[in-house]
Amino acid sequence: MSISTSTTPAGSRRAWRSGVRWAPYVFLAPFVTLFLVFLVAPIVTALYTSFFSVERSGLGFGNANESVFVGFDNYVRAFSHTGFITSFGRVLLFGIVQVPVMLTLAIALALLFDSATVRWKRFFQLSVFIPYAVPAVVATLLWGFLYQPRVSPIVELLQSIGVSVDFLAPGTVLWAIANVSIWSVTGVNMIIIFAALQTVQRDVYEAARIDGASELRMALQIKLPMVLPAVFLTTLFSIIGTLQLFNEPMTLRSVTSNVTGDYTPNMAVFSATTLGGNLNLGSAMAIILGLVTFALSIIVSVASNRRKGAAA
Amino acid sequence: MSHTTTSTSRPAGHLSGARGARLRQARPKVHPQGERPSRRARLLGWIFMIAVGLYFLAPVYWLIVASTKSTGDLFSTPGFLFAEFNLWQNLVELSQRENGIFWRWMFNSLIYSGLGSVLMTFISVISGYALAMYRFRGRNVVLAAVIGSMLVPQTVLAQPTYTLLVNIGLNNTMLGVLLPSLVYPFGVMLGYIYAQSSVPQELLEAARMDGASEWRAFFSIALKLLSPGAVTILLFAFIGSWNNFMLPLLVLNDTRLQPVTVGLSGWSQAAITVPGLQTLVIVGALVSIIPIVIVFVSLQRYWRAGLAAGGLKL
C-alpha cells in the first residue's frame, strides 16, 4: 500500500509527494496536541503529584506551604485507607452481578430482534435504546424518585399487594444503583450485539434449519458463537464502566444517606481531591484505579483472544 | 480496495463488525421462509417484550406524568396517573428560578456537548483518515497510543486533569471543561476503521493525479464518503460528553458555568431543604433530555438515509 511506489506522471509527482509527506502530520496535529496536553500531561502530573506531600513549614509564618518528596507514602496511605479499599470490593460485587445480568438481557434481546419471534421490532428496539440517551445523572434522578417511598408509584404498587421494600436501605441501595445502570446501558450493548448478528451471512442458518434445529437452538448454538467478539467487546466496556462507577452513586447521594462519600473507588478519589483537600493522596488513588482498570482490561482482552484462538 | 478491505478485517475486525455493521449492509426486512416460530414461542416472545418495554419505558412515562403535576399533587396523587395539568406553571417556575439559571445550564451543555462533540468528531475523522490512508513515520506509535488510551476512561483522567488545570489556571473556566473532552481515542479508532473501509486508496490517487492537494482531497472527496461514519462518531461523542459529570464537578465552582446535569443534581441535593425544588428537578430533567432524544432520533434518520444511499460495497 506504499504510496511512493504507485505510478504517476513524473512531472506532478514531486509536487504531490511533499504534500503526501506532510499531510498526515498536519491532519493528526490537533489530535496529537490534545492527546499530549490532556491525556499524557495529566497522567504525568498526577504521577508527579502522587509522590509529593504538602507540608506546612515553619511556625505558621507567612503561610508557606511546601511540597516535599515523600516517595510511596501516598500509595501506602491509599492502601491503608479503609474506605478506598472497601470500595473496590463493593464495585467487584456490583460487577459480578450487574455485568452478567445486563449482558444476558442485551444478548437475549439482540437474538430476539434478530429472529422472527418478535413483532414491532423497531418500537421495542427504540424503547430499549432510549434510556441510553438519558444521561446517567438524569437517569439516577429519575429512578431516585421511583425509589423514594413518598413519591414512588412502584413502592405504592408493591405495598398494595402487601410487599414492603426499601430500595434505598443500606443493603439494597447497591442493587438500586445496579438497576439504574442496567436500565441505562442495556440498549447500547444490545445494539452492538444486534449489529454484529446482522453481518452474519443468512445462508449459514439455512443448513441448520434444514437439519431441523429449533429457533432457540440456532440462537444459542450458531448465532451466539458467531458474535462472541462483539460480546467480549461489550464485556470489556462493561467491566471498565463498573470500575469507573461514579455518576449514579454520586447523584443518588441527594436522595439517601446510605451512599457514603467513598462508596466507589472513583468517589473516593473525588472526595480525597475535593473535600479532603489532599490532592496528593487523590492523585495516588487515581493512579491506582487507573492501573487496576488497565490490568483488568488487559486480562479480559487476553482471555477473549485466547477464546477466539481456541474457537478458530 | 480489496487490499484495504482485507487488512481492515484483521486488526480491529470485531470493532468494525460491531459498530460499522449498520453502515455496511441494509438487510432485507423479510425473513427467509421457514423461520416461522411456533405459536407458543411467539406468545412467550410477546410477554417478554411487553415486560421489557414496560421496564424501559415506564420511568420515562412517569417523568412525563410527574412533570405536569404541582408539588402537592406529586406527593398525593398516584404516580402513573395524570392529575391537574400544571406543566406550564412548572415550566414558568423553572425558567424564573435563580434568574433563569436553568437555561444558562442548557446553553452550557450545548457548548460542552454540542460544540464539543462536533469538534471531537472532526478531529476523530481527520485523524482516523490520516492513520488509514497514509504510511508515515510514527504511525504505529500513534495507533498504539490510541488503542492503549481507549482503555483509560475519562473518569480516571478527571482527577489528574483537574490537577493539571489548576496548575495552568484553567480551572473554573468553560475551556477547562471543553478542551479535555476533545481527546476521544475511541472516536479516532472508529474514524480509522471507517476510513479504511469506505475511502478507496485509488480514489485518493486519482484525485492527486487531477492535481488536488491532500487537503482538498480530504475535504471534497473523503469527507463525503466518511459522513455516515462521522454521524455514528458524533452520536457516541455527544452522548459521552453529555454524560461527563466528574470533570465539570471538579473543575467548576461557579454554578453559572455548570452543565445541566451538574446543575440539576445540585438542585436535587438542595431539594432536601427547599420544598418545591423537587418539581423543578423533574421538569428540568424532562426538558434536558428532549434535545438528546431529538438529536438521537434525527441522527437515526440520517443513518437510515445513509444506508439507503449506500455506496459502501465491501
XYZ file of C-alpha atoms in Angstrom:
626
model
C 0.000 0.000 0.000
C 3.053 2.201 -0.036
C 2.170 5.390 -1.820
C 5.562 6.229 -3.244
C 5.578 3.142 -5.442
C 2.354 3.993 -7.237
C 2.517 5.073 -10.826
C 2.116 8.757 -11.566
C 3.283 11.057 -14.307
C 6.746 12.149 -13.365
C 6.040 15.863 -13.602
C 3.334 16.187 -10.993
C 4.949 13.577 -8.809
C 7.293 15.819 -6.932
C 4.610 18.381 -6.195
C 2.226 15.997 -4.519
C 4.865 13.908 -2.880
C 5.843 16.642 -0.499
C 2.140 17.100 0.241
C 1.793 13.404 0.912
C 4.719 13.541 3.239
C 3.375 16.351 5.363
C -0.356 15.814 5.146
C -0.673 13.032 7.745
C 1.225 15.116 10.293
C -0.923 18.157 9.651
C -4.100 16.067 9.841
C -3.001 14.435 13.080
C -1.666 17.595 14.687
C -4.858 18.608 16.567
C -5.398 15.154 17.990
C -1.783 14.588 18.950
C -1.558 18.023 20.589
C -4.721 17.478 22.607
C -3.631 13.942 23.401
C -0.322 15.148 24.810
C -1.816 18.045 26.741
C -4.965 16.440 28.106
C -4.107 12.790 28.348
C -0.371 12.355 28.738
C 0.294 15.525 30.721
C -2.475 14.870 33.301
C -1.159 11.370 33.907
C 2.372 12.684 34.298
C 1.133 15.471 36.578
C -0.831 13.000 38.694
C 2.138 10.665 38.886
C 4.381 13.532 39.952
C 1.854 14.869 42.462
C 1.369 11.431 43.958
C 4.989 11.320 45.110
C 4.794 14.607 46.970
C 3.096 15.882 50.040
C 2.215 19.426 51.032
C 3.669 20.309 54.375
C 3.391 23.434 56.360
C 6.856 24.784 57.001
C 7.996 26.930 59.868
C 5.740 28.023 62.696
C 2.876 29.272 60.608
C 4.706 32.347 59.430
C 3.535 33.680 56.112
C 1.515 30.611 55.262
C 4.366 28.962 53.399
C 3.332 25.546 52.182
C 5.999 23.340 50.792
C 5.879 20.342 48.526
C 8.052 17.623 49.920
C 9.045 14.444 48.142
C 7.619 11.553 50.136
C 8.196 8.558 47.870
C 5.439 5.994 48.051
C 3.891 7.409 51.231
C 0.685 8.452 49.460
C 0.326 4.987 47.966
C 0.801 3.402 51.381
C -1.837 5.751 52.746
C -4.185 4.913 49.884
C -3.833 1.198 50.540
C -4.472 1.679 54.242
C -7.487 3.908 53.513
C -10.286 1.561 54.562
C -12.958 3.355 52.568
C -10.908 3.210 49.386
C -10.150 -0.489 49.714
C -13.710 -1.383 50.706
C -14.989 0.475 47.662
C -13.065 -1.879 45.367
C -14.780 -4.847 46.991
C -18.106 -3.102 46.520
C -17.711 -2.461 42.791
C -16.414 -6.019 42.405
C -19.621 -7.360 43.943
C -21.585 -4.913 41.815
C -19.825 -6.028 38.640
C -20.218 -9.744 39.353
C -23.979 -9.260 39.399
C -24.632 -6.290 37.119
C -22.432 -7.225 34.152
C -23.812 -10.770 33.637
C -27.423 -9.699 34.215
C -27.152 -6.754 31.843
C -25.285 -8.683 29.150
C -27.658 -11.645 29.338
C -30.546 -9.276 28.843
C -28.764 -7.489 25.997
C -27.861 -10.751 24.266
C -31.357 -12.178 24.702
C -32.872 -9.039 23.229
C -30.422 -8.915 20.330
C -31.148 -12.555 19.488
C -34.892 -11.963 19.762
C -34.704 -8.934 17.484
C -32.693 -10.985 15.019
C -35.265 -13.789 14.960
C -38.768 -13.775 13.580
C -40.274 -14.227 17.038
C -40.953 -10.589 17.781
C -43.160 -8.045 16.061
C -42.916 -4.266 16.344
C -39.158 -4.613 16.369
C -38.406 -1.014 15.681
C -40.624 0.199 18.508
C -39.182 -2.209 21.043
C -35.634 -1.582 19.913
C -36.114 2.123 20.287
C -37.645 1.728 23.745
C -34.671 -0.340 24.904
C -32.238 2.134 23.385
C -33.888 5.406 24.524
C -32.577 5.173 28.118
C -29.047 5.270 26.704
C -29.808 8.789 25.509
C -30.718 9.794 29.074
C -27.548 10.915 30.859
C -26.643 8.780 33.873
C -27.217 11.707 36.219
C -30.727 12.340 34.944
C -31.452 8.596 34.880
C -30.448 8.417 38.529
C -32.520 11.461 39.473
C -35.442 9.806 37.723
C -35.016 6.417 39.369
C -34.296 8.224 42.635
C -37.881 9.412 42.623
C -39.088 5.922 41.779
C -37.209 4.595 44.824
C -38.484 7.129 47.345
C -41.440 5.805 49.298
C -43.200 9.187 49.373
C -43.317 9.639 45.611
C -42.758 6.240 44.062
C -45.660 4.569 42.303
C -43.640 1.351 42.354
C -43.359 1.272 46.136
C -47.039 2.151 46.232
C -47.951 -0.720 43.894
C -45.859 -3.182 45.834
C -47.409 -2.072 49.096
C -50.876 -2.565 47.707
C -50.059 -6.229 47.146
C -48.534 -6.484 50.596
C -44.845 -6.233 49.758
C -42.905 -3.562 51.552
C -39.484 -2.786 50.195
C -36.963 -0.109 50.895
C -34.915 0.314 47.734
C -32.602 2.728 49.487
C -31.765 0.632 52.574
C -28.062 0.079 53.234
C -28.195 -3.490 51.932
C -30.259 -2.804 48.837
C -29.000 0.559 47.625
C -26.136 -1.072 45.706
C -28.703 -3.039 43.695
C -30.797 0.063 43.243
C -27.723 1.592 41.562
C -27.167 -1.587 39.546
C -30.736 -1.313 38.300
C -30.164 2.250 37.084
C -27.073 1.225 35.191
C -28.776 -1.846 33.695
C -31.599 0.426 32.575
C -29.154 2.872 31.015
C -26.704 0.664 29.164
C -28.580 -2.475 28.105
C -29.740 -0.697 24.954
C -26.342 0.214 23.589
C -24.939 -3.245 24.268
C -27.974 -4.793 22.617
C -27.394 -2.608 19.537
C -23.729 -3.596 19.304
C -24.528 -7.320 19.510
C -27.519 -6.934 17.200
C -25.387 -5.139 14.602
C -22.866 -7.972 14.759
C -25.662 -10.511 14.262
C -26.788 -8.643 11.178
C -23.429 -9.067 9.488
C -23.607 -12.859 9.691
C -24.468 -14.324 6.323
C -28.007 -15.638 6.369
C -27.278 -18.832 4.450
C -25.274 -20.091 7.435
C -28.610 -20.610 9.162
C -30.225 -22.407 6.259
C -28.272 -25.590 6.745
C -29.155 -25.711 10.414
C -32.784 -25.071 9.632
C -32.875 -27.867 7.108
C -31.412 -30.116 9.773
C -34.427 -29.199 11.881
C -32.744 -27.063 14.517
C -35.199 -25.047 16.581
C -35.073 -21.266 16.677
C -33.758 -21.350 20.233
C -31.061 -23.874 19.470
C -29.984 -21.886 16.456
C -29.785 -18.733 18.515
C -27.668 -20.289 21.237
C -25.527 -22.699 19.256
C -24.999 -20.931 15.958
C -25.737 -17.228 16.238
C -24.245 -16.579 19.665
C -20.836 -18.165 18.937
C -20.621 -16.084 15.769
C -20.943 -12.806 17.630
C -18.642 -13.695 20.521
C -16.155 -10.934 19.560
C -18.919 -8.357 19.969
C -19.922 -9.944 23.278
C -16.340 -9.731 24.505
C -16.137 -6.104 23.446
C -19.273 -5.248 25.400
C -17.972 -7.249 28.380
C -14.740 -5.287 28.331
C -16.522 -1.942 28.195
C -18.907 -3.019 30.952
C -16.090 -4.052 33.266
C -14.282 -0.769 32.696
C -17.573 1.043 33.278
C -18.098 -0.789 36.555
C -14.717 0.199 37.922
C -15.414 3.798 36.941
C -18.794 3.875 38.657
C -19.364 7.450 39.764
C -22.312 9.308 38.255
C -25.092 7.085 39.580
C -23.974 6.635 43.213
C -22.851 10.264 43.427
C -26.234 11.502 42.238
C -28.133 9.098 44.455
C -26.492 10.716 47.467
C -29.026 13.513 47.173
C -31.787 11.024 47.965
C -30.222 8.736 50.516
C -27.518 8.902 53.130
C -26.757 5.226 52.637
C -24.318 6.037 49.858
C -21.124 7.167 51.527
C -18.677 9.667 50.097
C -16.227 6.908 49.223
C -18.784 4.395 48.022
C -16.850 3.566 44.828
C -13.130 3.943 44.043
C -13.839 6.926 41.823
C -15.897 8.591 44.555
C -13.036 8.014 46.993
C -10.701 9.733 44.541
C -13.197 12.556 44.179
C -13.650 13.107 47.889
C -9.908 12.908 48.529
C -9.411 15.547 45.859
C -12.146 17.922 46.927
C -13.440 17.628 50.454
C -10.393 16.001 51.989
C -8.318 18.606 50.220
C -5.451 16.203 49.700
C -4.586 16.386 46.029
C -1.538 14.201 46.572
C -3.459 11.332 48.110
C -6.179 11.745 45.464
C -3.569 11.518 42.724
C -2.143 8.318 44.172
C -5.649 6.855 44.351
C -6.390 7.873 40.748
C -3.166 6.222 39.592
C -4.028 3.023 41.478
C -7.521 2.984 39.996
C -6.103 3.585 36.510
C -3.632 0.724 36.920
C -6.308 -1.658 38.187
C -8.574 -0.744 35.265
C -5.772 -1.166 32.797
C -4.717 -4.518 34.234
C -8.270 -5.808 34.177
C -8.790 -4.676 30.576
C -5.625 -6.481 29.545
C -6.750 -9.660 31.324
C -10.138 -9.573 29.608
C -8.556 -8.873 26.199
C -6.082 -11.721 26.580
C -8.829 -14.078 27.739
C -11.009 -13.108 24.790
C -8.158 -13.570 22.315
C -7.444 -16.989 23.753
C -11.081 -17.962 23.363
C -11.097 -16.671 19.813
C -7.919 -18.601 19.081
C -9.454 -21.757 20.519
C -12.609 -21.288 18.508
C -10.805 -20.750 15.221
C -9.591 -1.543 -2.381
C -9.512 -5.255 -1.866
C -6.245 -4.891 -0.032
C -7.651 -2.259 2.270
C -10.662 -4.401 2.928
C -8.782 -7.490 3.941
C -6.438 -5.545 6.137
C -9.415 -3.925 7.863
C -10.916 -7.152 8.987
C -7.760 -8.184 10.817
C -6.580 -5.693 13.398
C -9.895 -4.423 14.607
C -12.274 -6.703 12.849
C -14.731 -7.134 15.656
C -14.935 -3.414 16.238
C -15.796 -2.683 12.659
C -18.173 -5.587 12.689
C -19.961 -4.234 15.693
C -20.218 -0.562 15.003
C -19.855 -0.458 11.287
C -22.370 -3.139 10.557
C -25.306 -0.812 10.177
C -23.468 1.159 7.588
C -22.401 -1.752 5.534
C -25.497 -3.556 4.656
C -29.122 -2.800 4.664
C -30.545 -6.211 5.192
C -33.895 -7.109 3.713
C -36.571 -6.965 6.364
C -38.408 -10.044 5.202
C -37.137 -13.143 6.875
C -36.309 -16.149 4.805
C -39.104 -18.615 4.628
C -39.119 -21.344 7.195
C -38.024 -19.064 10.005
C -41.520 -19.216 11.376
C -41.642 -19.769 15.132
C -44.319 -21.733 16.896
C -47.327 -20.050 18.426
C -46.082 -20.726 21.936
C -42.709 -19.182 21.151
C -44.429 -16.125 19.744
C -46.652 -15.776 22.811
C -43.664 -16.053 25.125
C -41.859 -13.551 22.922
C -44.721 -11.096 23.276
C -44.907 -11.463 27.064
C -41.165 -10.954 27.348
C -41.177 -7.933 25.058
C -44.048 -6.294 26.888
C -42.255 -6.764 30.211
C -39.088 -5.338 28.651
C -40.976 -2.428 27.107
C -42.583 -1.628 30.455
C -39.267 -1.746 32.263
C -37.537 0.594 29.843
C -40.389 2.989 29.147
C -42.269 3.246 32.446
C -39.679 5.545 34.065
C -39.820 7.872 31.067
C -43.618 7.807 31.157
C -43.521 8.591 34.881
C -41.222 11.535 34.201
C -43.692 12.970 31.697
C -46.636 12.498 34.066
C -44.763 13.919 37.048
C -43.704 16.988 35.047
C -47.321 18.010 34.717
C -48.027 17.928 38.447
C -47.821 20.552 41.125
C -45.630 19.784 44.109
C -48.687 18.930 46.178
C -50.050 16.505 43.608
C -46.647 14.916 43.168
C -46.840 13.526 46.670
C -50.563 12.962 46.968
C -51.749 11.515 43.648
C -50.974 8.105 42.077
C -47.630 8.317 40.307
C -48.614 6.809 36.982
C -51.837 8.809 36.631
C -52.215 12.386 35.445
C -53.593 14.901 37.932
C -54.325 18.585 37.481
C -52.315 19.763 34.462
C -49.635 22.034 35.825
C -46.912 21.723 33.210
C -46.941 25.357 32.049
C -46.684 26.737 35.576
C -43.826 24.326 36.252
C -42.045 25.497 33.124
C -42.506 29.146 34.050
C -41.183 28.466 37.516
C -38.262 26.529 36.056
C -37.401 29.462 33.819
C -37.615 32.024 36.594
C -35.718 30.217 39.321
C -32.434 31.969 40.157
C -32.807 34.345 37.190
C -33.279 31.594 34.656
C -30.136 29.727 35.538
C -31.629 26.543 34.124
C -31.464 27.900 30.588
C -27.926 29.024 31.191
C -27.114 25.421 32.151
C -28.780 24.163 28.989
C -26.729 26.648 26.990
C -23.549 25.466 28.722
C -24.399 21.847 27.950
C -24.967 22.812 24.353
C -21.489 24.312 24.226
C -19.791 21.471 26.091
C -21.595 18.661 24.310
C -22.845 20.186 21.066
C -19.805 22.173 20.050
C -17.561 19.698 21.853
C -18.860 16.652 20.017
C -18.754 18.356 16.622
C -15.100 19.269 17.188
C -14.427 15.822 18.618
C -15.938 14.205 15.544
C -13.953 16.363 13.150
C -10.701 15.617 14.965
C -11.531 11.903 15.094
C -12.402 11.677 11.414
C -9.399 13.603 10.147
C -7.037 11.677 12.441
C -8.551 8.312 11.548
C -8.294 9.263 7.880
C -4.624 10.176 8.238
C -3.892 6.903 10.003
C -5.750 4.834 7.438
C -4.658 6.467 4.203
C -1.006 7.329 4.779
C 2.061 5.371 5.702
C 4.372 7.634 7.635
C 6.960 7.576 10.341
C 5.346 7.472 13.773
C 2.105 5.945 12.521
C 2.462 2.837 14.631
C 3.228 4.896 17.707
C 0.062 6.949 17.261
C -2.019 3.823 16.608
C -0.663 2.117 19.702
C -1.315 5.240 21.761
C -4.898 5.398 20.500
C -5.604 1.757 21.294
C -3.882 1.927 24.673
C -5.654 5.078 25.744
C -9.066 3.664 24.835
C -8.607 1.600 27.983
C -8.073 4.722 30.099
C -11.555 6.048 30.719
C -12.415 9.699 31.136
C -13.322 9.402 34.791
C -9.905 8.118 35.789
C -8.465 11.094 33.943
C -10.778 13.570 35.643
C -8.726 13.932 38.805
C -5.333 14.204 37.033
C -6.838 16.626 34.522
C -8.179 18.729 37.359
C -4.711 18.836 38.919
C -3.265 19.931 35.590
C -5.955 22.565 35.046
C -5.292 24.008 38.486
C -1.617 24.198 37.603
C -2.223 26.044 34.341
C -5.013 28.212 35.716
C -7.851 26.868 33.589
C -9.953 25.534 36.452
C -13.362 27.115 36.822
C -13.491 28.098 33.135
C -15.554 26.771 30.255
C -12.402 25.928 28.314
C -11.271 23.803 31.233
C -14.255 21.515 30.654
C -14.385 21.759 26.874
C -10.768 21.158 25.902
C -10.050 17.941 27.845
C -13.195 16.342 26.472
C -11.895 16.760 22.916
C -9.486 13.877 23.420
C -11.550 10.959 22.217
C -9.401 7.951 21.284
C -12.421 5.749 20.688
C -13.623 8.211 18.049
C -10.222 8.176 16.364
C -10.372 4.385 16.327
C -13.811 4.485 14.707
C -12.622 7.129 12.234
C -9.697 4.882 11.343
C -11.976 1.896 10.774
C -14.469 3.869 8.691
C -11.736 5.454 6.577
C -10.211 2.058 5.887
C -13.481 0.587 4.792
C -15.030 3.478 2.903
C -12.325 5.569 1.264
C -10.651 3.676 -1.610
C -6.957 4.438 -1.928
C -7.410 4.554 -5.715
C -9.857 7.416 -5.409
C -7.337 9.400 -3.436
C -4.673 8.769 -6.033
C -6.995 9.718 -8.837
C -7.652 12.990 -7.052
C -3.926 13.591 -6.709
C -3.366 12.949 -10.391
C -6.023 15.511 -11.132
C -3.900 17.904 -9.159
C -5.931 18.082 -5.975
C -3.982 18.895 -2.854
C -4.121 16.482 0.099
C -6.223 18.980 1.954
C -8.681 19.298 -0.906
C -8.803 15.525 -1.425
C -9.851 15.144 2.190
C -12.434 17.895 2.254
C -14.101 17.444 -1.098
C -13.841 13.693 -1.589
C -13.107 11.726 1.561
C -15.291 13.697 3.944
C -18.374 12.932 1.886
C -17.614 9.223 1.928
C -16.934 9.367 5.638
C -20.081 11.214 6.647
C -22.177 8.175 7.654
C -19.339 7.043 9.895
C -18.941 10.577 11.184
C -22.574 10.620 12.261
C -22.017 7.469 14.284
C -18.971 9.014 15.932
C -20.948 12.189 16.579
C -23.685 10.218 18.320
C -21.257 8.436 20.629
C -19.250 11.595 21.233
C -22.373 13.589 22.045
C -23.774 11.058 24.469
C -20.348 10.561 26.004
C -19.771 14.232 26.698
C -23.378 14.812 27.775
C -22.665 12.123 30.381
C -19.466 13.786 31.514
C -20.078 14.589 35.166
C -16.984 14.176 37.289
C -14.764 16.647 35.457
C -17.228 19.573 35.495
C -17.998 18.773 39.112
C -14.307 19.058 39.954
C -13.419 21.957 37.688
C -16.365 24.327 38.022
C -17.117 26.199 41.211
C -19.235 28.797 39.504
C -22.782 27.458 39.177
C -23.337 29.626 36.109
C -20.742 27.619 34.176
C -22.163 24.209 35.005
C -23.710 21.848 32.504
C -27.327 20.936 33.094
C -26.549 17.556 34.656
C -24.415 19.120 37.375
C -26.925 21.909 37.904
C -29.860 19.543 38.290
C -28.018 17.267 40.673
C -27.194 20.349 42.751
C -30.870 21.205 42.873
C -31.677 17.651 43.805
C -29.334 17.965 46.762
C -30.870 21.276 47.774
C -34.375 19.826 47.437
C -33.908 18.128 50.800
C -34.352 21.509 52.467
C -36.061 23.581 49.781
C -39.619 22.415 49.138
C -40.879 22.785 45.593
C -37.466 22.252 44.117
C -38.267 18.606 43.503
C -40.853 19.508 40.896
C -38.287 21.674 39.158
C -35.770 18.818 39.161
C -38.391 16.661 37.455
C -39.403 19.241 34.851
C -35.770 20.165 34.322
C -34.854 16.517 33.785
C -37.591 16.192 31.189
C -36.585 19.379 29.378
C -32.925 18.382 29.462
C -33.435 15.024 27.774
C -35.645 16.372 24.984
C -32.689 17.744 22.939
C -30.809 14.452 23.227
C -33.807 12.466 22.112
C -34.239 14.846 19.176
C -30.569 14.568 18.227
C -30.793 10.849 18.619
C -33.898 10.313 16.533
C -32.809 12.728 13.818
C -29.382 11.120 13.608
C -31.052 7.757 13.309
C -32.959 9.033 10.291
C -29.705 10.279 8.834
C -28.245 6.859 9.390
C -31.059 5.192 7.566
C -30.731 7.701 4.727
C -27.043 6.903 4.617
C -27.885 3.235 4.432
C -30.382 3.732 1.629
C -27.984 5.919 -0.349
C -25.480 3.190 0.271
C -22.477 3.251 -1.963
C -20.485 1.242 0.518
C -19.758 -2.024 -1.187
C -17.399 -4.229 0.686
